[in-house]
mmCIF file of C-alpha atoms in Angstrom:
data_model
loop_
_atom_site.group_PDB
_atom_site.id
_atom_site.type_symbol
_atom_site.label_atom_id
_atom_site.label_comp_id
_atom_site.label_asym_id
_atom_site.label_seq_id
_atom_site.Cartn_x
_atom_site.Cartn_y
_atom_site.Cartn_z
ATOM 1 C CA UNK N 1 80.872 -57.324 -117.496
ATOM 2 C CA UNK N 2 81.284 -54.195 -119.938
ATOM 3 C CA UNK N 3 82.651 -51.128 -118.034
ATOM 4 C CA UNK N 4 83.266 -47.610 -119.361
ATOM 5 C CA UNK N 5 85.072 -45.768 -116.147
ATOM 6 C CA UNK N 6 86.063 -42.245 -116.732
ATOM 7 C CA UNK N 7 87.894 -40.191 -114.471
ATOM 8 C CA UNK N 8 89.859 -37.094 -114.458
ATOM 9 C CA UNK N 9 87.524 -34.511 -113.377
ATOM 10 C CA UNK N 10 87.664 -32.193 -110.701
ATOM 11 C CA UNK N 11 87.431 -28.822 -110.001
ATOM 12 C CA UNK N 12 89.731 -26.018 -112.486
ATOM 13 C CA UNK N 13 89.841 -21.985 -112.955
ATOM 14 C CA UNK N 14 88.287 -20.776 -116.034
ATOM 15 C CA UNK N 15 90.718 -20.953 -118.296
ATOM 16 C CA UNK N 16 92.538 -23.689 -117.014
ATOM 17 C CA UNK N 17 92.522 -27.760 -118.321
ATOM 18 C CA UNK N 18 91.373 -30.810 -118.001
ATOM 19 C CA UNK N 19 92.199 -34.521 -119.677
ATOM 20 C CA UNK N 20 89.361 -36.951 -118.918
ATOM 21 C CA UNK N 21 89.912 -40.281 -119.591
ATOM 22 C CA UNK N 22 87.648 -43.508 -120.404
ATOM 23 C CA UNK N 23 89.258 -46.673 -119.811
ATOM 24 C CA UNK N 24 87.214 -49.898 -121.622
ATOM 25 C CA UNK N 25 86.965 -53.425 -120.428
ATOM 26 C CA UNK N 26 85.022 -56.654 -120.462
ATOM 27 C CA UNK N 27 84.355 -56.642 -124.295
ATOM 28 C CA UNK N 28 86.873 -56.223 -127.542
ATOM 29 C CA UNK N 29 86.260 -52.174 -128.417
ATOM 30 C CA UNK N 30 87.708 -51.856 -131.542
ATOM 31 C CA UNK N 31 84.796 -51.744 -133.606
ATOM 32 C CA UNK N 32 83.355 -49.479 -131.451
ATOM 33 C CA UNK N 33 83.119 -45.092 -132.010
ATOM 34 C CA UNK N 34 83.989 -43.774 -128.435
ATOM 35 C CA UNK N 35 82.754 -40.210 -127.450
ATOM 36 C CA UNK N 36 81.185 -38.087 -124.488
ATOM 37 C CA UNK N 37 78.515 -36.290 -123.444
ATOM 38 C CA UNK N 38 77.773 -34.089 -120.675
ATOM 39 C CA UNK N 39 74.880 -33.027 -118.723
ATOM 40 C CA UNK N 40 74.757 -29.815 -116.813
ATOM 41 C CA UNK N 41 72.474 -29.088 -113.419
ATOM 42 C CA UNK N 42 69.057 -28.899 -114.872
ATOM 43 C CA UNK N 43 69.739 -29.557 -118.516
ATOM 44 C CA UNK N 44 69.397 -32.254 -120.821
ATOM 45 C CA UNK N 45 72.523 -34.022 -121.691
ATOM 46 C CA UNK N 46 74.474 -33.233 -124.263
ATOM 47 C CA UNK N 47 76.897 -34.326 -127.262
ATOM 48 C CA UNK N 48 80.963 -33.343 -126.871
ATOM 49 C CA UNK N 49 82.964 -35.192 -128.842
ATOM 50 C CA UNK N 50 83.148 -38.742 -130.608
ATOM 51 C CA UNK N 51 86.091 -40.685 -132.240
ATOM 52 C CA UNK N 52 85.723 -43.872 -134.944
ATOM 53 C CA UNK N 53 87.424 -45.323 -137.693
ATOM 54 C CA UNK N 54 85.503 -42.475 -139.393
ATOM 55 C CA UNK N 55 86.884 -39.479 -137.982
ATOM 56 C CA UNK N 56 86.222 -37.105 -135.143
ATOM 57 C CA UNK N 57 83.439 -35.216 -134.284
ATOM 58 C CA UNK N 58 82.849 -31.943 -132.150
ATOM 59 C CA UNK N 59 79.988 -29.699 -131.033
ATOM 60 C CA UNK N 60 80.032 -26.618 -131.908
ATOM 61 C CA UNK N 61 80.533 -25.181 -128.524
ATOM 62 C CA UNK N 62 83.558 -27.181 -127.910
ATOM 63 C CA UNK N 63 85.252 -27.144 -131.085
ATOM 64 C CA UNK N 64 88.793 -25.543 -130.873
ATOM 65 C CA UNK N 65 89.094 -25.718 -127.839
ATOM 66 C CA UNK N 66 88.735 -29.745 -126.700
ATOM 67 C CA UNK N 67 90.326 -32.577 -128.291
ATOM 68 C CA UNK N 68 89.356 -36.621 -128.123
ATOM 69 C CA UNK N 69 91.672 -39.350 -129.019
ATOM 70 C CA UNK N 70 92.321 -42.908 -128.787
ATOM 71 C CA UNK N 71 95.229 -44.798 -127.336
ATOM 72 C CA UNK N 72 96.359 -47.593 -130.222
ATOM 73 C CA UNK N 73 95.088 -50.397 -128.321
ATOM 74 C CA UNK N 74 91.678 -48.422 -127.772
ATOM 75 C CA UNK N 75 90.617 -49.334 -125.123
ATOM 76 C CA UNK N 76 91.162 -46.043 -123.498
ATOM 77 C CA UNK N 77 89.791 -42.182 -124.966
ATOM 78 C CA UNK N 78 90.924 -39.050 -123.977
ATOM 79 C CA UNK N 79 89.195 -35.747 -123.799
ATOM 80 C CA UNK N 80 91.731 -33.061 -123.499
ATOM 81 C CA UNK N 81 89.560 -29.504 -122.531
ATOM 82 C CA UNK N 82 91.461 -26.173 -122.687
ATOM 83 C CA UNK N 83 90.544 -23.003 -122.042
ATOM 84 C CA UNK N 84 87.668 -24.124 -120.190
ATOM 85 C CA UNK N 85 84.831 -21.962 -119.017
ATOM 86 C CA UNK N 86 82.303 -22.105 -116.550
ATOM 87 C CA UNK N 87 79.824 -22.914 -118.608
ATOM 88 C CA UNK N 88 81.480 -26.249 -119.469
ATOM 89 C CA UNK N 89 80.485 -26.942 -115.944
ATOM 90 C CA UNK N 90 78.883 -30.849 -116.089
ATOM 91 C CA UNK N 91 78.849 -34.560 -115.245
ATOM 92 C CA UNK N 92 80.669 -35.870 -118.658
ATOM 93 C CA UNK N 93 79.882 -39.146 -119.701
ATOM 94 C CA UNK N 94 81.937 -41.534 -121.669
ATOM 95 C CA UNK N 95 79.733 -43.743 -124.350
ATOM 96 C CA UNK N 96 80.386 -46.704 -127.000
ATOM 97 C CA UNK N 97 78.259 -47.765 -130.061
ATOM 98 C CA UNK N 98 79.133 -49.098 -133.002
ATOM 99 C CA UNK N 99 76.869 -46.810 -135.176
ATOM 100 C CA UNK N 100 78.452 -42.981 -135.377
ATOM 101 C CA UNK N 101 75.084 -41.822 -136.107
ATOM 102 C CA UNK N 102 73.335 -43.200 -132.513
ATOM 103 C CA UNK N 103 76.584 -42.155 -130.536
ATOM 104 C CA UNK N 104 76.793 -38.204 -132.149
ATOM 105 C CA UNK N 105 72.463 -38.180 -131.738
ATOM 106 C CA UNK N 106 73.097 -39.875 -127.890
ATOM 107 C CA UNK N 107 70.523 -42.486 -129.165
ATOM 108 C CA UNK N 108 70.185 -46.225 -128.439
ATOM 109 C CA UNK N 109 73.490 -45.894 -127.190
ATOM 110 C CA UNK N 110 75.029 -48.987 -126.442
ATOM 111 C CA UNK N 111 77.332 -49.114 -123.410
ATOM 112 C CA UNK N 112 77.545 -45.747 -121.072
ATOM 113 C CA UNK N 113 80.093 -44.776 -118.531
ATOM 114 C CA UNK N 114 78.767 -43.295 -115.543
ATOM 115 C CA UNK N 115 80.274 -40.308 -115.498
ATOM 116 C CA UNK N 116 82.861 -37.745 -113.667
ATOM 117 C CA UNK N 117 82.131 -34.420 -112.510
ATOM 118 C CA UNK N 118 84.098 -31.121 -114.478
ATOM 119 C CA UNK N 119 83.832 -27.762 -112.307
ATOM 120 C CA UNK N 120 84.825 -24.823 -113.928
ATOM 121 C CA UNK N 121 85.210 -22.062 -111.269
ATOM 122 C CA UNK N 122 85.504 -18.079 -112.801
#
């Protein structure tokens, strides 16, 4: 059975940090781009952050201030989120495809985690 469990979250001062992780199982990931999303209270959910043989990718609204990576084996990604502020308030969702195109759009996405919540308190 394919899993994507993320944890990490919990509740932080603006300002403060968070690392959310994703930890993989049940099928060989390499091929796969990793990323996250993350859906606010009444809002649709949104693109973070994706990592692939490719590169990275960002949203604007996150850029410079969160980070993803991959640990060598990956099987595990990492969302490191500085300087967070309230706004980055959301369930964030850890996601695997092996197109970058359908995991950056949020599209036909193949394998979703189901997701830990970040509060950012000002």
């Amino acid at each position: 059975q394919v899993q994507l469990v993320e944890s990490g979250g919990g509740l932080v001062q603006a300002g403060g940090s968070l690392r959310l992780s994703c930890a993989a199982s049940g099928r060989t990931f390499t091929s796969y781009h990793m990323g996250w999303f993350r859906q606010a209270p009444g809002k649709e959910r949104e693109f973070v952050a994706a990592v692939g043989w490719t590169g990275t990718y960002y949203s604007d609204s996150v850029k410079g201030r969160f980070a993803i990576s991959r640990d060598s084996a990956k099987i595990t990604v990492y969302l490191q989120m500085n300087s967070l502020k309230p706004e980055d308030t959301a369930v964030y969702y850890c996601a695997a495809d092996l197109q970058i195109a359908a995991l950056r759009m949020g599209s036909g996405v193949d394998y979703w985690g189901k997701g830990t919540l970040v509060t950012v308190s000002s």
